[in-house]
Tab-separated table of C-alpha atoms in Angstrom:
chain	number	residue	atom	x	y	z
A	1	MET	CA	-0.371	0.124	-0.079
A	2	ASP	CA	1.579	3.555	-0.826
A	3	ILE	CA	2.302	4.686	2.390
A	4	SER	CA	1.927	8.075	0.646
A	5	LEU	CA	-1.722	8.160	1.602
A	6	LYS	CA	-1.083	8.711	5.317
A	7	LEU	CA	-4.349	7.183	5.964
A	8	PRO	CA	-5.278	6.973	9.792
A	9	GLU	CA	-4.904	3.470	11.233
A	10	VAL	CA	-8.557	2.466	11.265
A	11	GLN	CA	-8.862	3.287	7.706
A	12	ARG	CA	-5.724	2.084	6.889
A	13	ALA	CA	-7.220	-1.567	7.808
A	14	ARG	CA	-10.427	-1.098	5.797
A	15	VAL	CA	-8.719	-0.169	2.866
A	16	GLU	CA	-6.302	-3.021	2.928
A	17	ALA	CA	-9.116	-5.607	3.598
A	18	ALA	CA	-10.916	-4.297	0.500
A	19	LEU	CA	-7.971	-4.622	-1.263
A	20	VAL	CA	-7.628	-8.547	-0.477
A	21	ARG	CA	-10.960	-8.609	-0.980
A	22	PHE	CA	-11.380	-7.530	-4.725
A	23	ASP	CA	-7.850	-8.874	-6.006
A	24	GLY	CA	-6.739	-5.082	-5.941
A	25	ALA	CA	-3.039	-4.915	-6.986
A	26	PRO	CA	-0.679	-3.618	-4.229
A	27	GLY	CA	0.770	0.123	-4.797
A	28	SER	CA	-1.981	1.091	-6.982
A	29	LEU	CA	-3.886	2.755	-4.727
A	30	ALA	CA	-4.296	6.677	-5.610
A	31	PRO	CA	-6.670	9.120	-3.635
A	32	VAL	CA	-9.777	10.511	-5.766
A	33	PRO	CA	-10.170	14.088	-5.013
A	34	GLY	CA	-13.638	15.819	-4.898
A	35	GLY	CA	-16.777	15.129	-2.886
A	36	ALA	CA	-18.130	17.095	-0.062
A	37	THR	CA	-19.290	14.579	2.044
A	38	GLY	CA	-16.024	13.463	4.019
A	39	ALA	CA	-16.123	9.853	2.709
A	40	LEU	CA	-12.658	8.432	1.804
A	41	ALA	CA	-12.488	7.456	-2.276
A	42	LEU	CA	-9.524	5.742	-3.649
A	43	ARG	CA	-8.715	4.396	-7.044
A	44	PHE	CA	-7.366	0.947	-7.691
A	45	THR	CA	-6.183	-1.668	-10.295
A	46	THR	CA	-7.936	-5.086	-10.536
A	47	PRO	CA	-7.439	-7.709	-13.039
A	48	GLY	CA	-10.832	-6.717	-14.028
A	49	GLY	CA	-10.137	-3.035	-14.554
A	50	GLU	CA	-10.004	0.235	-12.582
A	51	ARG	CA	-12.120	0.501	-9.604
A	52	LEU	CA	-13.203	3.062	-7.200
A	53	LEU	CA	-13.254	2.354	-3.571
A	54	ARG	CA	-15.723	4.660	-1.196
A	55	LEU	CA	-15.181	4.563	2.653
A	56	SER	CA	-17.905	6.475	4.807
A	57	ASP	CA	-19.296	6.404	8.297
A	58	PRO	CA	-22.117	4.283	8.410
A	59	ALA	CA	-23.444	6.690	11.199
A	60	VAL	CA	-23.418	9.723	9.093
A	61	ASP	CA	-24.754	8.066	6.104
A	62	ARG	CA	-27.985	6.953	7.969
A	63	MET	CA	-28.178	10.683	9.566
A	64	ARG	CA	-28.031	12.225	6.248
A	65	ASN	CA	-30.090	9.634	3.865
A	66	PRO	CA	-30.411	6.041	5.171
A	67	ASP	CA	-31.880	5.268	1.654
A	68	GLN	CA	-28.796	6.575	-0.186
A	69	HIS	CA	-27.537	2.815	-0.617
A	70	ALA	CA	-30.874	1.582	-2.107
A	71	CYS	CA	-30.682	4.373	-4.235
A	72	ILE	CA	-27.470	3.808	-5.875
A	73	VAL	CA	-28.021	0.040	-6.081
A	74	ALA	CA	-31.209	1.305	-8.502
A	75	ALA	CA	-29.700	3.741	-10.112
A	76	ALA	CA	-26.633	1.046	-10.964
A	77	LYS	CA	-29.037	-1.169	-12.549
A	78	ALA	CA	-30.756	1.396	-14.588
A	79	GLY	CA	-27.050	2.019	-16.011
A	80	ILE	CA	-27.072	5.690	-14.326
A	81	ALA	CA	-24.476	4.887	-11.760
A	82	PRO	CA	-21.106	2.879	-12.696
A	83	ALA	CA	-21.525	-0.578	-12.094
A	84	LEU	CA	-21.126	-1.835	-8.604
A	85	TYR	CA	-19.131	-4.679	-7.085
A	86	ALA	CA	-20.182	-3.815	-3.252
A	87	CYS	CA	-22.684	-1.546	-1.496
A	88	GLU	CA	-22.615	-2.407	1.974
A	89	PRO	CA	-24.839	0.248	4.345
A	90	GLU	CA	-23.450	-1.658	7.414
A	91	THR	CA	-19.739	-0.839	6.794
A	92	GLY	CA	-19.813	1.808	4.416
A	93	VAL	CA	-17.765	0.235	1.731
A	94	LEU	CA	-18.786	0.836	-1.761
A	95	VAL	CA	-16.894	-0.655	-4.535
A	96	MET	CA	-17.859	0.638	-8.372
A	97	ASP	CA	-16.290	0.609	-11.868
A	98	PHE	CA	-13.864	4.021	-12.024
A	99	VAL	CA	-14.767	6.483	-14.605
A	100	ALA	CA	-11.614	8.127	-16.303
A	101	GLN	CA	-13.405	11.450	-16.472
A	102	ARG	CA	-13.205	13.768	-19.808
A	103	PRO	CA	-14.217	17.350	-20.007
A	104	LEU	CA	-17.383	18.539	-21.464
A	105	SER	CA	-15.786	20.534	-23.994
A	106	ASP	CA	-14.553	17.232	-25.518
A	107	HIS	CA	-18.050	16.113	-26.541
A	108	PRO	CA	-18.517	16.297	-30.059
A	109	GLY	CA	-21.996	17.941	-30.275
A	110	GLY	CA	-21.346	20.776	-28.243
A	111	ALA	CA	-23.702	22.382	-25.737
A	112	ARG	CA	-26.594	21.549	-27.057
A	113	ALA	CA	-25.726	17.764	-27.635
A	114	VAL	CA	-24.530	17.535	-24.204
A	115	ALA	CA	-28.038	19.113	-22.619
A	116	ARG	CA	-29.866	16.802	-24.824
A	117	GLU	CA	-27.913	13.708	-23.660
A	118	LEU	CA	-28.746	14.904	-20.159
A	119	GLY	CA	-32.023	15.205	-20.719
A	120	ARG	CA	-32.328	11.547	-21.928
A	121	LEU	CA	-30.202	10.328	-19.104
A	122	PHE	CA	-32.600	11.953	-16.297
A	123	ARG	CA	-35.822	10.447	-18.562
A	124	THR	CA	-34.104	6.989	-18.177
A	125	LEU	CA	-33.535	7.552	-14.233
A	126	GLN	CA	-37.161	8.358	-13.981
A	127	ALA	CA	-38.199	5.687	-16.024
A	128	GLU	CA	-36.250	2.760	-15.052
A	129	ALA	CA	-34.998	3.217	-11.465
A	130	SER	CA	-37.578	3.427	-8.376
A	131	PHE	CA	-36.675	4.963	-4.925
A	132	SER	CA	-38.795	4.335	-2.058
A	133	ASN	CA	-38.011	7.307	-0.047
A	134	ALA	CA	-40.690	10.057	-1.672
A	135	VAL	CA	-40.268	13.774	-0.577
A	136	ASN	CA	-42.504	16.779	-1.477
A	137	PHE	CA	-39.364	19.142	-2.510
A	138	GLY	CA	-41.993	22.059	-1.631
A	139	GLU	CA	-42.217	20.924	2.044
A	140	ARG	CA	-39.010	20.072	2.006
A	141	LEU	CA	-37.677	23.400	1.188
A	142	ALA	CA	-40.114	25.062	3.828
A	143	GLY	CA	-38.567	22.943	6.521
A	144	LEU	CA	-35.376	23.931	5.596
A	145	MET	CA	-36.080	27.590	5.327
A	146	GLU	CA	-37.449	26.775	9.642
A	147	LEU	CA	-34.687	25.023	10.453
A	148	VAL	CA	-32.226	28.050	9.128
A	149	LEU	CA	-34.367	30.487	10.541
A	150	GLY	CA	-33.963	29.272	13.570
A	151	LYS	CA	-29.912	29.180	13.419
A	152	GLN	CA	-30.056	33.095	13.045
A	153	HIS	CA	-27.316	33.527	10.732
A	154	PHE	CA	-28.846	36.834	9.628
A	155	ALA	CA	-30.292	39.928	11.326
A	156	GLU	CA	-34.042	39.840	11.881
A	157	GLY	CA	-35.904	40.460	8.544
A	158	LEU	CA	-33.135	39.949	6.118
A	159	MET	CA	-34.373	36.436	5.011
A	160	ALA	CA	-38.001	38.042	4.495
A	161	PRO	CA	-37.757	38.456	0.599
A	162	PHE	CA	-36.540	34.570	0.642
A	163	VAL	CA	-39.260	33.604	2.965
A	164	ALA	CA	-41.886	35.259	0.786
A	165	GLY	CA	-40.444	34.248	-2.589
A	166	LEU	CA	-40.802	30.398	-1.590
A	167	GLN	CA	-44.124	30.912	-0.547
A	168	ARG	CA	-45.047	32.555	-3.946
A	169	LEU	CA	-43.346	29.698	-5.855
A	170	ARG	CA	-44.664	26.993	-3.751
A	171	ALA	CA	-48.499	28.450	-4.323
A	172	ALA	CA	-47.770	28.833	-8.034
A	173	TYR	CA	-46.078	25.373	-8.963
A	174	PRO	CA	-47.930	22.452	-9.947
A	175	TRP	CA	-46.861	19.751	-7.496
A	176	SER	CA	-49.888	17.341	-8.823
A	177	ALA	CA	-48.601	17.561	-12.434
A	178	SER	CA	-46.450	14.709	-12.009
A	179	ALA	CA	-45.807	11.737	-9.293
A	180	PRO	CA	-42.645	11.202	-7.595
A	181	VAL	CA	-39.667	9.813	-9.478
A	182	ALA	CA	-36.280	8.871	-8.611
A	183	ALA	CA	-33.997	12.059	-8.155
A	184	HIS	CA	-30.359	12.203	-7.702
A	185	CYS	CA	-31.076	15.778	-6.034
A	186	ASP	CA	-27.394	17.176	-6.529
A	187	PRO	CA	-26.483	16.481	-10.467
A	188	ASN	CA	-23.658	19.184	-10.017
A	189	PRO	CA	-20.663	19.030	-12.643
A	190	ARG	CA	-18.583	16.961	-9.824
A	191	ASN	CA	-21.133	14.438	-9.474
A	192	LEU	CA	-22.106	14.464	-13.414
A	193	LEU	CA	-18.987	12.357	-15.282
A	194	TYR	CA	-18.466	12.320	-19.093
A	195	ASP	CA	-16.236	9.358	-20.137
A	196	GLY	CA	-15.879	10.195	-23.790
A	197	ASN	CA	-18.726	8.503	-24.802
A	198	ARG	CA	-21.509	9.152	-22.086
A	199	PHE	CA	-22.622	10.158	-18.716
A	200	TRP	CA	-22.458	8.855	-15.315
A	201	LEU	CA	-24.040	10.149	-12.012
A	202	VAL	CA	-22.122	9.390	-8.571
A	203	ASP	CA	-22.584	10.330	-4.990
A	204	TRP	CA	-26.061	9.629	-4.607
A	205	GLU	CA	-26.128	11.189	-0.765
A	206	THR	CA	-28.910	13.122	-1.337
A	207	ALA	CA	-31.089	10.997	-3.734
A	208	CYS	CA	-35.118	10.440	-3.303
A	209	ALA	CA	-38.077	10.202	-5.206
A	210	THR	CA	-39.331	13.880	-5.875
A	211	ASP	CA	-40.549	16.131	-8.707
A	212	PRO	CA	-39.388	15.485	-12.115
A	213	MET	CA	-38.208	18.869	-12.392
A	214	VAL	CA	-35.418	19.155	-9.685
A	215	ASP	CA	-32.852	17.703	-11.282
A	216	LEU	CA	-33.391	19.254	-14.473
A	217	ALA	CA	-33.310	22.691	-12.541
A	218	ILE	CA	-30.181	21.923	-11.192
A	219	LEU	CA	-28.611	21.291	-14.167
A	220	THR	CA	-29.510	24.921	-15.307
A	221	HIS	CA	-26.933	26.088	-12.208
A	222	GLU	CA	-23.652	25.260	-14.067
A	223	THR	CA	-24.074	22.604	-16.854
A	224	VAL	CA	-26.987	23.574	-18.962
A	225	ARG	CA	-26.540	27.399	-18.804
A	226	ASP	CA	-27.687	28.459	-22.339
A	227	PRO	CA	-31.728	29.294	-22.959
A	228	ASN	CA	-31.151	27.226	-26.532
A	229	ALA	CA	-29.178	24.199	-24.630
A	230	GLU	CA	-32.208	24.559	-22.039
A	231	GLY	CA	-34.714	23.680	-24.500
A	232	ALA	CA	-32.648	20.530	-26.000
A	233	MET	CA	-32.357	19.285	-22.611
A	234	LEU	CA	-35.971	19.300	-22.165
A	235	GLU	CA	-36.616	17.835	-25.606
A	236	GLY	CA	-34.077	14.907	-24.977
A	237	TRP	CA	-35.955	14.318	-21.387
A	238	LEU	CA	-39.785	14.592	-23.061
A	239	GLY	CA	-38.758	13.050	-26.430
A	240	ARG	CA	-40.160	15.857	-27.864
A	241	PRO	CA	-40.184	19.790	-28.007
A	242	ALA	CA	-41.347	21.349	-24.850
A	243	GLY	CA	-44.567	22.847	-24.613
A	244	GLN	CA	-45.237	26.044	-22.507
A	245	ASP	CA	-46.555	24.230	-19.326
A	246	GLU	CA	-42.979	21.997	-19.170
A	247	ARG	CA	-41.165	25.606	-19.524
A	248	ASP	CA	-42.961	27.262	-17.169
A	249	ARG	CA	-42.714	24.542	-14.535
A	250	LEU	CA	-38.636	24.321	-14.696
A	251	ALA	CA	-38.752	28.273	-14.681
A	252	LEU	CA	-40.360	27.871	-11.193
A	253	MET	CA	-38.026	25.098	-9.984
A	254	LYS	CA	-35.013	26.890	-10.910
A	255	PRO	CA	-35.050	29.560	-8.220
A	256	MET	CA	-36.490	26.549	-5.908
A	257	THR	CA	-33.545	24.471	-6.286
A	258	ARG	CA	-30.890	27.417	-5.992
A	259	LEU	CA	-32.609	27.972	-2.810
A	260	PHE	CA	-32.077	24.998	-1.853
A	261	TYR	CA	-28.462	25.069	-1.931
A	262	GLY	CA	-28.534	28.201	-0.505
A	263	LEU	CA	-30.048	27.130	2.556
A	264	LEU	CA	-28.306	23.660	2.540
A	265	MET	CA	-24.899	25.901	3.123
A	266	LEU	CA	-26.485	27.680	5.727
A	267	MET	CA	-27.384	24.377	7.794
A	268	VAL	CA	-24.129	23.009	7.549
A	269	THR	CA	-22.487	26.266	8.762
A	270	PRO	CA	-22.040	27.345	12.429
A	271	PRO	CA	-23.772	31.097	12.839
A	272	PRO	CA	-21.953	33.696	14.152
A	273	GLU	CA	-21.921	35.097	17.671
A	274	THR	CA	-24.201	37.860	16.659
A	275	PRO	CA	-26.513	37.912	13.576
A	276	SER	CA	-24.971	39.604	10.839
A	277	GLY	CA	-26.474	42.512	9.357
A	278	ASP	CA	-24.745	41.966	5.762
A	279	LEU	CA	-26.663	39.777	3.058
A	280	ALA	CA	-24.711	41.540	0.167
A	281	ALA	CA	-22.976	38.785	-2.160
A	282	LEU	CA	-19.624	38.601	-3.206
A	283	ASP	CA	-19.038	38.626	-7.037
A	284	PRO	CA	-18.564	35.293	-8.193
A	285	ALA	CA	-14.598	36.311	-9.480
A	286	ASP	CA	-14.023	38.142	-6.161
A	287	PHE	CA	-15.162	34.973	-4.391
A	288	GLY	CA	-12.851	32.748	-6.507
A	289	ALA	CA	-10.067	35.038	-5.904
A	290	ARG	CA	-10.530	34.989	-2.335
A	291	VAL	CA	-10.607	31.209	-1.655
A	292	ALA	CA	-7.357	30.924	-4.175
A	293	ASP	CA	-5.489	33.291	-2.242
A	294	GLY	CA	-6.460	31.974	1.449
A	295	ARG	CA	-8.582	35.006	2.520
A	296	LEU	CA	-11.743	32.409	2.424
A	297	PRO	CA	-10.178	29.269	3.473
A	298	MET	CA	-11.658	26.361	1.571
A	299	GLY	CA	-14.493	24.961	3.581
A	300	SER	CA	-14.263	27.385	6.302
A	301	PRO	CA	-17.454	28.739	8.082
A	302	ALA	CA	-16.587	32.190	6.228
A	303	MET	CA	-16.481	30.718	2.752
A	304	MET	CA	-19.594	28.484	3.243
A	305	THR	CA	-21.182	31.866	4.097
A	306	GLU	CA	-20.321	33.647	1.276
A	307	LEU	CA	-21.248	30.811	-0.911
A	308	ALA	CA	-24.673	30.841	0.703
A	309	LYS	CA	-24.877	34.384	0.179
A	310	ILE	CA	-23.813	34.165	-3.887
A	311	THR	CA	-26.480	31.354	-4.004
A	312	LEU	CA	-29.124	33.241	-2.301
A	313	ALA	CA	-28.506	36.281	-4.581
A	314	GLY	CA	-28.991	34.150	-7.674
A	315	PHE	CA	-32.284	33.127	-6.595
A	316	LEU	CA	-33.721	36.809	-6.310
A	317	ALA	CA	-32.238	37.111	-9.779
A	318	ASP	CA	-34.099	34.177	-11.071
A	319	MET	CA	-37.209	35.624	-9.204
A	320	GLU	CA	-36.989	38.618	-10.968
A	321	SER	CA	-36.783	37.322	-14.653
A	322	PRO	CA	-39.527	37.774	-16.758
A	323	GLN	CA	-40.532	34.650	-17.399
A	324	VAL	CA	-41.190	33.966	-13.508
A	325	GLN	CA	-42.508	37.568	-13.154
A	326	ALA	CA	-45.222	36.425	-15.661
A	327	ILE	CA	-45.871	33.081	-14.435
A	328	LEU	CA	-46.530	34.527	-10.608
A	329	GLY	CA	-48.568	37.086	-11.741
A	330	ARG	CA	-50.784	34.669	-13.639
A	331	ALA	CA	-51.376	32.757	-10.574
A	332	SER	CA	-51.738	35.604	-7.943
């Protein structure tokens, strides 16, 4: 085993046992960066190919999402997650095919083709995987909002526009239009892998059955940002051009998913001793520069708070879009 990994003794024993069990080549271990869950991810070589070993704390897994292992098994059977060789909730051991990632810029079809292919990927997930842990996304957001308000990150009244905005979105969204479907609920670019031929989804810690627009809306945050590509994504998902109803549902879900991320960041961040009176967001480029030079240390409460404020500012910008304003106006 490569001693440069410098693993704690308990983790070292678990890794060595997994190597023996899956016929891993000595010295082939390499750390795999990424992920925000604290799980250890290692790449290793077997006679059958490259594998990824993920070791997590079973108690933490149960607290975050006790159904996540069942979800990844269903997703792998549907061909959405990489092939599994072990998925053991009781030990926190997960072994799957290692996906050698390629940049999206290598995709031969460009942004619209990427978006259309992603729409098809989520159509397959929703049609072929079945998750039992159904969640009403609107109620989940309202519960998160209540918890965040209780933490008092910000002075009284500063969160009022977000509370009011969420109430309007929940009232306008047609929740009964679709039954809950299998959803990843965090398809950000770090969890969406392109291998040069197709896409895979990894890290299923937030997976549940919920509204079908949730994953599509999250894709628009970073991966499918161009309006033309957004239409291609909907077409790939539907198997036909999107109608006005589908475009309106996506428009309403986009700010709700952005709010979801902002609230999650605040939930995992310790509040200040005195509630802050400042909700002004940094320019994203300035934020990136501060993280890069250490003024905002990676993962620090200050960094997480600033990132949450940028995300919340995105929610307000989404709310002011002409399409959302028109939909809300018709609903009022």
